[in-house]
Amino acid sequence: MTDRPNEPWFGCLAPCEAHLPCGQGRHIVRWEAGALRLPSHADAEAELVLAALGGEKAKCVEVAQAWGRHAEDLSVLAIGPRGPADEIAVSWDDVDAAAQASGRDWSGYWAGPLGSPSHGPMRLASPPPAAAQAWAQVRQQQQMQETERAAQRRNDMLSLLALGYGFQVRLIGQVAQAHADRPDEAMEKVRPPLVAAIAGRLAPVAEEWLGIDPDQVVVSLRRGPGWGSVELTGRGEQRRLRVSLPAGWLGRVWAAGLALVGRHLVVAVDRAGWPDARVLALRAPGTEPVHIDVHASSGRPGALDAPHWEI
Amino acid sequence: MNRESAETFLRLLAEAELRDQLAPGPPPWAAGPGARRAKVMAVGQALTAVGALEVGTVEDILADFDLAVSVRQLRGRPGPGPAGTAAPAARPPGTGPVGQLRAKPAPRVAAQLRYGRSGPPVRPPRLSRSWMAGPTDPEPPGQDPDQGAADRFVPVGLTIPFHDEGISGDLYLMSFAHTGSGARFMAVWGIRTPLAQLRMGLQGPDLIPFELFTVVDDRGVRYELDFTPSGGLEWTGVISLRPTPPAGIRWLDVTPPLGPAVRIELDQGGPTASGGPQVSDVKLSPGEHLLIMLAEQLLTMAPEFPRDLRRGVAATSPGLLQAMTAALGDIIAGLEAADVLSPLSPVPARLAALCASLGVGGHGIAVPPADDLPEPWLSLLAHYQRRKPETAPVTEGYAAATAALPELDGIRLALLGVHNTEGISSLHVLARGMKAEGHPAPLGVDLDFPLSVWLRDSGGRWHAARPAGWHRVGHEYTARLRLVPPLTRSTTWIEVLAGGRSAEVRTKLPLRWGYPP
């Protein structure tokens, strides 16, 4: 079988780099072997200490922190790209603008729900009890905290998206892998977002593979041994491509750009590697998967992070 | 109930809505991401309403959807392209050194995130009121002190003229309600000599000289009055007595300024429910119950839309009603996925028939329209399809009528009277046991009042009663239920049908109308 448990999930992913404005210059952020690295910051931890003491935090360090905060965040799957055609173009200007906006006036959103009673008594039968007033204050504080958390989360996401497609798919792979091997009892909470994440990325692949309407792709999460299953059922409007794949497919296969190679749907990686790998792939639904040796080359011009694999 | 399946359904729906915009063909966001978000939100609200999803889960899904939409809206805009891609040599224009970056203000993200058509990409508040005139605060923790207390609901039906230096008029007392939370009259003010300020709309009922009214009981105890408007109708509301009178008082004398005392007998029988309420069991699933509430909301909203829609003529433009019903098919599918609606339930087909009768398409309900509709729905549809349904006069007036209904789904309703004003008919009620959780629901359905209330008038016509305003006192709510269509004053009795998930209750009440002079 495939996807050997001891083999790292990122075996088919090449290193990638991005440049970002940091201090007075532009620094490189590199992803390599499953980890984010900051080659321009020799001692990032020391910089963090300095920042805690009031110094300015380097943007590279901020981005690395954001990466760490969201390495298991399932929202990454809902927000990130569904494929190379789903270009998410966030610039660092955009990141800065959003950060400034959140520091300025995002709290204004909350004035309405709490601050505009539709009517009020002309003579209150009794003033609001002290407990109710205290409760309202607690609610207001909670909402402010929620607003701040939401702004932090949004700014984090924009920073991570600004790193570019290569980093985006690698983060998706890391998040999916973080949840792939959870025990069964912990899966109830994470299964819905994982199913949606696979469906959202497999559906366009299936459309390219079979010409099927993406809405006719039905995904379930594969647990246990084996790569899963892919079956075509029904006809016409009742036609369904029923796919069962493990969560790890997102990291090992999809993030590496391996989902569809030479008109084969890749369902697992047999021997990971870059630029050469062996995968398990289906020629058609319902058939037995075959082992295929594949080779990667650079994909679109200027898009080095989306490789093109060939048999 | 299958909560995991419910969440999976909602997340897949969000995926599908996002994917539709990524597909080649229509320009991005041509249909408006707001419409797509509205659909996801409506289904999320429905699943929350039946308890299949936590509010926080829906908020998280929507927050992710909003951000996913927002960052994709940046695609194709003029200006800087993606950052961080590959090496500097391949860098798109606009992503130059930091000095250049700072020299170029880039408000696009901030603007689009703040004002994007999909709404702000921050999580909505955990608590929000389900409708504008709804309960203003969530229920504070604690036990209902009224539980088990002896209640008293008396139809009053008296008019008390009053005169003061600058204002005069009539105080119409519809009913008296004495419960564990206090004693109060349901009242309407009629102002006969409006001041200049009133004509200009500058002042409200706070001009009424409350302090000049006196109220004394049969034991000589004097009470002060507090007035609270009732849900949007300024001159209608609750007059509370302070302090709360003891149980068992026999009468109250209300003395207005410059007028004689008017005695209100609290022991005498007035128009009350004849024969007492009749209770019958029903067995609705949570999904069916929600769909019925949605259907009734649609029925009561219909007058607010163009008449050609009401007559069943195909609308030339989708319109608001169509937009609001666009998620019905997905709501039904979501409820089925959550195992709170049987695929064999007749309610979706009735909802489809209702939409067809209202001329609303694009709802996405998969089952064919039903042949049979509930009698109240048919009555209301027949009303709409009349040539001039709104020409029946709605004369000002109020009717004293009280009845305490048996508990329905944990809610105890007491009817406190009917009031016609400004072309609107209202049924005033006192509700106990409501949980003001403030969850929004599709189509603006009020989940805090999860009952279906209908009135059948003495002419055999049905009137839907939907919440239009609340005021909370302690653990009780006084509410105004707007009647659609309005009740005419020729109505001599009403039959009230209140339905919950597990039971429905009917009670018949004679109406004793009082009118402004």
Coordinates of N, CA and C in Angstrom, one line a residue, chain B residues 155-342:
Chain B
P155 N -61.1 40.7 31.7 CA -61.4 41.7 30.6 C -62.1 42.9 31.2
V156 N -61.6 44.1 30.9 CA -62.1 45.3 31.5 C -63.1 46.0 30.6
G157 N -62.6 46.5 29.5 CA -63.4 47.1 28.5 C -64.1 48.4 29.0
L158 N -63.3 49.3 29.6 CA -63.8 50.6 30.1 C -63.1 51.7 29.5
T159 N -63.8 52.8 29.3 CA -63.2 54.0 28.7 C -63.2 55.1 29.9
I160 N -62.0 55.7 30.1 CA -61.9 56.7 31.2 C -61.5 58.0 30.5
P161 N -62.4 58.9 30.4 CA -62.0 60.3 29.9 C -61.2 61.0 30.9
F162 N -60.2 61.8 30.4 CA -59.4 62.6 31.3 C -59.2 64.0 30.6
H163 N -58.9 65.0 31.5 CA -58.7 66.3 31.0 C -57.6 66.9 31.8
D164 N -56.7 67.7 31.2 CA -55.7 68.4 31.9 C -55.5 69.7 31.2
E165 N -54.6 70.5 31.6 CA -54.5 71.9 31.1 C -54.2 71.8 29.6
G166 N -53.3 71.0 29.2 CA -52.9 71.0 27.8 C -53.4 69.9 26.9
I167 N -54.0 68.9 27.6 CA -54.2 67.7 26.8 C -55.5 67.0 27.4
S168 N -56.2 66.4 26.6 CA -57.4 65.6 27.1 C -57.6 64.4 26.1
G169 N -58.3 63.5 26.6 CA -58.5 62.3 25.8 C -59.2 61.2 26.6
D170 N -58.9 60.0 26.2 CA -59.5 58.8 26.8 C -58.5 57.8 27.1
L171 N -58.7 57.1 28.2 CA -57.8 56.0 28.5 C -58.7 54.8 28.4
Y172 N -58.4 53.9 27.4 CA -59.2 52.7 27.2 C -58.4 51.5 27.9
L173 N -59.1 50.9 28.8 CA -58.5 49.8 29.5 C -59.1 48.5 29.0
M174 N -58.2 47.7 28.3 CA -58.7 46.5 27.7 C -58.8 45.4 28.7
S175 N -57.8 45.2 29.5 CA -57.8 44.1 30.4 C -56.9 44.3 31.6
F176 N -57.1 43.5 32.6 CA -56.2 43.5 33.8 C -55.6 42.2 33.9
A177 N -54.3 42.2 34.2 CA -53.6 40.9 34.4 C -52.8 41.0 35.7
H178 N -53.0 40.1 36.5 CA -52.2 40.0 37.8 C -51.5 38.7 37.9
T179 N -50.2 38.7 37.9 CA -49.4 37.5 37.9 C -48.3 37.7 39.0
G180 N -47.5 36.7 39.1 CA -46.4 36.8 40.0 C -45.4 38.0 39.8
S181 N -45.4 38.5 38.5 CA -44.5 39.6 38.2 C -45.2 40.9 38.4
G182 N -46.4 40.9 38.8 CA -47.1 42.2 39.1 C -48.5 42.3 38.5
A183 N -49.0 43.5 38.6 CA -50.4 43.7 38.1 C -50.3 44.9 37.1
R184 N -51.0 44.7 36.0 CA -51.0 45.7 35.0 C -52.3 45.7 34.2
F185 N -52.6 46.9 33.6 CA -53.6 47.0 32.6 C -53.0 47.0 31.2
M186 N -53.7 46.4 30.3 CA -53.4 46.6 28.9 C -54.2 47.7 28.4
A187 N -53.6 48.8 28.0 CA -54.3 50.0 27.8 C -54.0 50.7 26.4
V188 N -54.9 51.5 26.0 CA -54.7 52.4 24.8 C -55.1 53.8 25.2
W189 N -54.2 54.7 24.8 CA -54.5 56.1 25.0 C -55.1 56.7 23.7
G190 N -56.2 57.5 23.9 CA -56.8 58.2 22.8 C -56.7 59.7 23.1
I191 N -56.0 60.4 22.3 CA -55.8 61.9 22.6 C -56.8 62.6 21.7
R192 N -57.7 63.4 22.4 CA -58.7 64.1 21.7 C -58.2 65.5 21.2
T193 N -57.4 66.1 22.1 CA -57.0 67.5 21.8 C -55.5 67.6 21.6
P194 N -55.0 67.2 20.5 CA -53.6 67.1 20.4 C -52.9 68.5 20.4
L195 N -51.8 68.6 21.1 CA -51.1 69.8 21.2 C -50.3 70.0 19.9
A196 N -49.7 71.2 19.8 CA -48.9 71.5 18.6 C -47.8 70.5 18.5
Q197 N -47.2 70.2 19.6 CA -46.1 69.2 19.6 C -46.5 67.9 19.0
L198 N -47.7 67.5 19.4 CA -48.2 66.2 18.9 C -48.4 66.2 17.4
R199 N -49.0 67.3 17.0 CA -49.3 67.4 15.5 C -47.9 67.4 14.8
M200 N -46.9 67.9 15.4 CA -45.6 67.9 14.7 C -44.9 66.6 15.0
G201 N -45.4 65.8 15.8 CA -44.8 64.5 16.0 C -43.6 64.6 16.9
L202 N -43.6 65.7 17.7 CA -42.4 65.9 18.5 C -42.5 65.2 19.9
Q203 N -43.6 64.9 20.3 CA -43.8 64.3 21.6 C -44.6 63.1 21.6
G204 N -44.5 62.2 22.5 CA -45.2 61.0 22.6 C -46.1 61.0 23.8
P205 N -46.5 59.8 24.3 CA -47.4 59.7 25.4 C -46.8 60.2 26.7
D206 N -45.6 60.6 26.7 CA -45.0 61.1 27.9 C -45.7 62.5 28.3
L207 N -46.5 63.0 27.4 CA -47.2 64.2 27.8 C -48.4 63.9 28.7
I208 N -48.8 62.6 28.8 CA -49.9 62.2 29.5 C -49.6 62.4 31.0
P209 N -50.5 63.1 31.7 CA -50.2 63.4 33.1 C -50.5 62.2 34.1
F210 N -49.6 61.3 34.0 CA -49.7 60.1 34.8 C -49.9 60.4 36.3
E211 N -49.1 61.4 36.7 CA -49.1 61.7 38.2 C -50.4 62.2 38.7
L212 N -51.3 62.6 37.7 CA -52.6 63.1 38.2 C -53.7 62.0 38.2
F213 N -53.3 60.8 37.7 CA -54.3 59.7 37.9 C -54.0 59.1 39.2
T214 N -55.1 58.7 39.8 CA -55.0 57.9 41.1 C -55.7 56.6 41.0
V215 N -55.1 55.6 41.6 CA -55.7 54.3 41.6 C -55.7 53.8 43.0
V216 N -56.9 53.4 43.4 CA -57.1 52.9 44.8 C -57.9 51.6 44.8
D217 N -57.5 50.7 45.7 CA -58.2 49.4 45.7 C -59.2 49.4 46.7
D218 N -59.9 48.2 46.8 CA -61.0 48.1 47.8 C -60.6 48.2 49.2
R219 N -59.3 48.1 49.5 CA -58.8 48.2 50.8 C -58.2 49.6 51.1
G220 N -58.3 50.5 50.2 CA -57.8 51.8 50.4 C -56.4 52.0 50.1
V221 N -55.7 51.0 49.5 CA -54.3 51.2 49.1 C -54.2 51.9 47.8
R222 N -53.3 52.9 47.8 CA -53.1 53.7 46.6 C -51.9 53.2 45.8
Y223 N -52.1 53.3 44.5 CA -51.0 52.8 43.6 C -50.6 53.9 42.6
E224 N -49.3 53.8 42.3 CA -48.8 54.7 41.2 C -48.8 53.9 39.9
L225 N -48.7 54.7 38.8 CA -48.8 54.0 37.5 C -47.5 54.2 36.7
D226 N -47.1 53.2 36.0 CA -46.0 53.2 35.1 C -46.5 52.8 33.7
F227 N -46.1 53.5 32.7 CA -46.6 53.1 31.3 C -45.4 52.7 30.5
T228 N -45.6 51.6 29.8 CA -44.6 51.1 28.9 C -45.3 50.8 27.5
P229 N -44.8 51.5 26.5 CA -45.4 51.2 25.2 C -45.2 49.8 24.8
S230 N -46.1 49.4 23.9 CA -46.2 47.9 23.6 C -45.8 47.8 22.1
G231 N -44.5 47.5 21.9 CA -44.0 47.1 20.6 C -44.4 47.9 19.4
G232 N -43.9 49.1 19.4 CA -44.1 49.9 18.2 C -45.3 50.8 18.1
L233 N -46.3 50.4 18.8 CA -47.5 51.3 18.8 C -47.4 52.2 20.0
E234 N -47.2 53.4 19.8 CA -46.8 54.3 20.8 C -47.9 54.5 21.9
W235 N -49.1 54.5 21.4 CA -50.2 54.8 22.3 C -50.9 53.6 22.9
T236 N -50.3 52.5 22.7 CA -50.8 51.2 23.3 C -49.7 50.7 24.2
G237 N -50.1 50.1 25.3 CA -49.1 49.6 26.1 C -49.6 49.1 27.4
V238 N -48.7 48.9 28.4 CA -49.0 48.3 29.6 C -48.9 49.4 30.7
I239 N -49.9 49.5 31.5 CA -49.9 50.4 32.7 C -49.7 49.5 33.9
S240 N -48.6 49.6 34.5 CA -48.3 48.7 35.7 C -48.7 49.5 37.0
L241 N -49.1 48.7 37.9 CA -49.4 49.3 39.2 C -48.2 49.1 40.2
R242 N -47.9 50.1 40.9 CA -46.8 50.1 41.8 C -47.2 50.6 43.2
P243 N -47.1 49.9 44.3 CA -46.6 48.5 44.4 C -47.6 47.5 43.8
T244 N -47.1 46.3 43.8 CA -48.0 45.2 43.3 C -49.1 45.0 44.3
P245 N -50.4 45.0 43.9 CA -51.5 44.8 44.8 C -51.5 43.4 45.4
P246 N -52.1 43.2 46.5 CA -52.2 41.8 47.0 C -53.2 41.0 46.2
A247 N -53.1 39.7 46.3 CA -54.1 38.9 45.6 C -55.5 39.1 46.3
G248 N -56.5 39.0 45.5 CA -57.8 38.9 46.0 C -58.5 40.3 46.1
I249 N -57.9 41.3 45.7 CA -58.6 42.6 45.7 C -59.8 42.5 44.8
R250 N -60.9 43.2 45.1 CA -62.1 43.0 44.4 C -62.4 44.1 43.3
W251 N -61.8 45.2 43.6 CA -62.0 46.3 42.6 C -60.9 47.3 42.7
L252 N -60.8 48.1 41.7 CA -59.9 49.3 41.6 C -60.6 50.5 41.2
D253 N -60.5 51.6 41.9 CA -61.0 52.8 41.4 C -59.9 53.6 40.7
V254 N -60.2 54.0 39.4 CA -59.2 54.8 38.7 C -59.8 56.2 38.5
T255 N -59.1 57.1 39.0 CA -59.6 58.5 39.0 C -58.7 59.3 38.1
P256 N -59.2 59.8 37.0 CA -58.4 60.7 36.1 C -58.4 62.1 36.5
P257 N -57.5 62.9 36.0 CA -57.5 64.3 36.3 C -58.8 65.0 35.8
L258 N -59.4 65.7 36.7 CA -60.6 66.5 36.4 C -61.8 65.5 35.9
G259 N -61.8 64.4 36.5 CA -62.9 63.4 36.1 C -63.3 62.6 37.3
P260 N -64.4 61.9 37.1 CA -64.9 61.1 38.2 C -64.2 59.8 38.3
A261 N -64.2 59.1 39.4 CA -63.5 57.8 39.5 C -64.4 56.8 38.7
V262 N -63.6 55.9 38.1 CA -64.3 54.8 37.4 C -63.9 53.5 38.1
R263 N -64.9 52.7 38.5 CA -64.6 51.5 39.2 C -64.4 50.3 38.3
I264 N -63.4 49.6 38.5 CA -63.1 48.4 37.7 C -63.3 47.2 38.6
E265 N -64.4 46.4 38.3 CA -64.7 45.2 39.1 C -63.8 44.1 38.6
L266 N -63.0 43.6 39.6 CA -62.1 42.5 39.2 C -62.7 41.1 39.5
D267 N -63.8 41.1 40.1 CA -64.4 39.8 40.4 C -65.5 39.4 39.4
Q268 N -66.0 40.5 38.7 CA -67.1 40.2 37.8 C -66.7 39.5 36.6
G269 N -67.6 38.7 36.1 CA -67.2 38.0 34.8 C -67.5 38.9 33.6
G270 N -66.6 39.0 32.7 CA -66.7 39.7 31.5 C -66.7 38.7 30.4
P271 N -66.4 39.2 29.2 CA -66.2 38.2 28.1 C -65.0 37.3 28.3
T272 N -65.2 36.1 28.5 CA -64.1 35.2 28.6 C -64.3 34.0 27.7
A273 N -63.3 33.2 27.7 CA -63.3 32.0 26.8 C -64.6 31.2 27.1
S274 N -65.3 30.8 26.1 CA -66.5 30.0 26.3 C -66.1 28.6 26.2
G275 N -66.4 27.9 27.3 CA -66.1 26.5 27.3 C -64.7 26.1 27.6
G276 N -63.8 27.0 27.8 CA -62.5 26.7 28.1 C -61.7 26.3 26.9
P277 N -60.4 26.4 27.0 CA -59.5 26.0 25.8 C -59.6 24.5 25.6
Q278 N -59.5 24.1 24.3 CA -59.5 22.7 23.9 C -58.1 22.4 23.4
V279 N -57.5 21.4 24.0 CA -56.1 21.0 23.7 C -56.1 19.7 22.9
S280 N -55.3 19.7 21.9 CA -55.2 18.4 21.1 C -53.7 18.2 20.8
D281 N -53.4 17.0 20.8 CA -51.9 16.6 20.6 C -51.6 16.8 19.1
V282 N -50.4 17.3 18.9 CA -49.8 17.2 17.5 C -48.4 16.7 17.7
K283 N -47.9 16.2 16.6 CA -46.5 15.7 16.7 C -45.7 16.2 15.5
L284 N -45.1 17.3 15.7 CA -44.3 17.9 14.7 C -42.8 17.7 15.0
S285 N -42.1 17.3 14.0 CA -40.6 17.3 14.2 C -40.1 18.7 14.3
P286 N -38.9 18.9 14.8 CA -38.4 20.3 14.9 C -38.3 20.9 13.5
G287 N -38.0 20.1 12.5 CA -37.9 20.6 11.2 C -39.2 21.1 10.6
E288 N -40.2 20.2 10.8 CA -41.6 20.6 10.4 C -42.0 21.9 11.1
H289 N -41.8 21.9 12.3 CA -42.2 23.1 13.1 C -41.6 24.4 12.5
L290 N -40.3 24.3 12.3 CA -39.6 25.5 11.7 C -40.2 25.8 10.3
L291 N -40.4 24.8 9.5 CA -40.9 25.1 8.2 C -42.3 25.8 8.2
I292 N -43.1 25.3 9.2 CA -44.4 25.9 9.3 C -44.3 27.4 9.7
M293 N -43.3 27.7 10.6 CA -43.1 29.1 11.0 C -42.6 29.9 9.8
L294 N -41.8 29.3 9.0 CA -41.3 30.0 7.8 C -42.5 30.3 6.9
A295 N -43.3 29.3 6.7 CA -44.5 29.4 5.8 C -45.4 30.6 6.3
E296 N -45.6 30.6 7.6 CA -46.5 31.6 8.1 C -45.9 33.0 8.1
Q297 N -44.6 33.0 8.2 CA -43.9 34.3 8.0 C -44.1 34.8 6.6
L298 N -43.9 33.9 5.6 CA -44.1 34.2 4.2 C -45.5 34.7 4.0
L299 N -46.5 34.0 4.6 CA -47.9 34.5 4.4 C -48.1 35.9 4.9
T300 N -47.5 36.2 6.1 CA -47.8 37.5 6.7 C -46.9 38.6 6.0
M301 N -45.8 38.2 5.3 CA -45.0 39.2 4.7 C -45.6 39.6 3.3
A302 N -46.4 38.7 2.8 CA -46.9 38.9 1.4 C -47.5 40.3 1.1
P303 N -48.3 40.8 2.1 CA -48.9 42.1 1.8 C -47.9 43.2 1.5
E304 N -46.6 43.0 2.0 CA -45.6 44.0 1.8 C -45.0 44.0 0.4
F305 N -45.4 43.1 -0.4 CA -44.8 43.0 -1.7 C -45.9 43.3 -2.8
P306 N -45.4 43.6 -4.0 CA -46.4 44.0 -5.0 C -47.6 43.1 -5.2
R307 N -48.6 43.7 -5.6 CA -49.9 43.0 -5.7 C -49.9 41.9 -6.8
D308 N -49.1 42.2 -7.8 CA -49.1 41.2 -8.9 C -48.5 39.9 -8.3
L309 N -47.6 40.0 -7.4 CA -47.0 38.9 -6.8 C -48.0 38.1 -6.0
R310 N -48.9 38.9 -5.3 CA -49.9 38.2 -4.5 C -50.9 37.5 -5.3
R311 N -51.2 38.1 -6.5 CA -52.2 37.5 -7.3 C -51.6 36.3 -8.1
G312 N -50.4 36.0 -7.9 CA -49.9 34.8 -8.5 C -49.3 35.0 -9.9
V313 N -49.3 36.3 -10.3 CA -48.7 36.6 -11.6 C -47.2 36.5 -11.5
A314 N -46.6 35.8 -12.5 CA -45.2 35.7 -12.4 C -44.5 37.1 -12.4
A315 N -43.6 37.2 -11.4 CA -42.9 38.5 -11.3 C -41.9 38.7 -12.3
T316 N -41.7 39.9 -12.8 CA -40.7 40.1 -13.8 C -39.3 40.2 -13.2
S317 N -39.2 40.6 -12.0 CA -37.9 40.6 -11.4 C -38.0 39.8 -10.1
P318 N -36.8 39.2 -9.7 CA -36.9 38.3 -8.6 C -37.5 39.0 -7.3
G319 N -37.1 40.2 -7.0 CA -37.7 40.8 -5.9 C -37.2 40.3 -4.6
L320 N -37.5 41.0 -3.6 CA -37.0 40.7 -2.2 C -37.6 39.4 -1.7
L321 N -38.9 39.2 -2.0 CA -39.6 38.0 -1.5 C -38.9 36.7 -2.1
Q322 N -38.6 36.8 -3.4 CA -37.9 35.7 -4.1 C -36.5 35.5 -3.5
A323 N -35.8 36.6 -3.2 CA -34.5 36.5 -2.6 C -34.6 35.8 -1.3
M324 N -35.6 36.2 -0.5 CA -35.7 35.7 0.8 C -36.1 34.2 0.8
T325 N -36.7 33.7 -0.2 CA -37.1 32.3 -0.3 C -36.1 31.5 -1.0
A326 N -35.0 32.1 -1.5 CA -34.1 31.3 -2.3 C -33.4 30.2 -1.6
A327 N -33.4 30.2 -0.3 CA -32.7 29.2 0.5 C -33.6 28.1 1.0
L328 N -34.9 28.2 0.6 CA -35.8 27.2 1.2 C -35.4 25.8 0.9
G329 N -35.1 25.5 -0.4 CA -34.7 24.2 -0.7 C -33.5 23.7 0.0
D330 N -32.5 24.5 0.2 CA -31.4 24.2 1.0 C -31.7 24.0 2.5
I331 N -32.6 24.8 3.0 CA -33.0 24.7 4.4 C -33.6 23.3 4.6
I332 N -34.5 22.9 3.7 CA -35.1 21.6 3.8 C -34.1 20.5 3.7
A333 N -33.2 20.6 2.8 CA -32.1 19.6 2.6 C -31.3 19.5 3.9
G334 N -31.0 20.7 4.4 CA -30.2 20.7 5.7 C -30.9 20.1 6.8
L335 N -32.2 20.4 6.9 CA -33.0 19.8 8.0 C -33.0 18.3 7.9
E336 N -33.1 17.8 6.7 CA -33.2 16.4 6.4 C -31.8 15.8 6.8
A337 N -30.7 16.5 6.4 CA -29.4 16.0 6.7 C -29.2 15.9 8.2
A338 N -29.8 16.8 8.9 CA -29.6 16.8 10.4 C -30.6 15.9 11.1
D339 N -31.4 15.1 10.3 CA -32.3 14.2 10.9 C -33.4 14.8 11.7
V340 N -33.8 16.1 11.4 CA -34.9 16.7 12.1 C -36.1 16.9 11.2
L341 N -36.0 16.4 10.0 CA -37.1 16.4 9.1 C -37.1 15.2 8.3
S342 N -38.2 14.5 8.3 CA -38.3 13.2 7.6 C -38.5 13.5 6.1

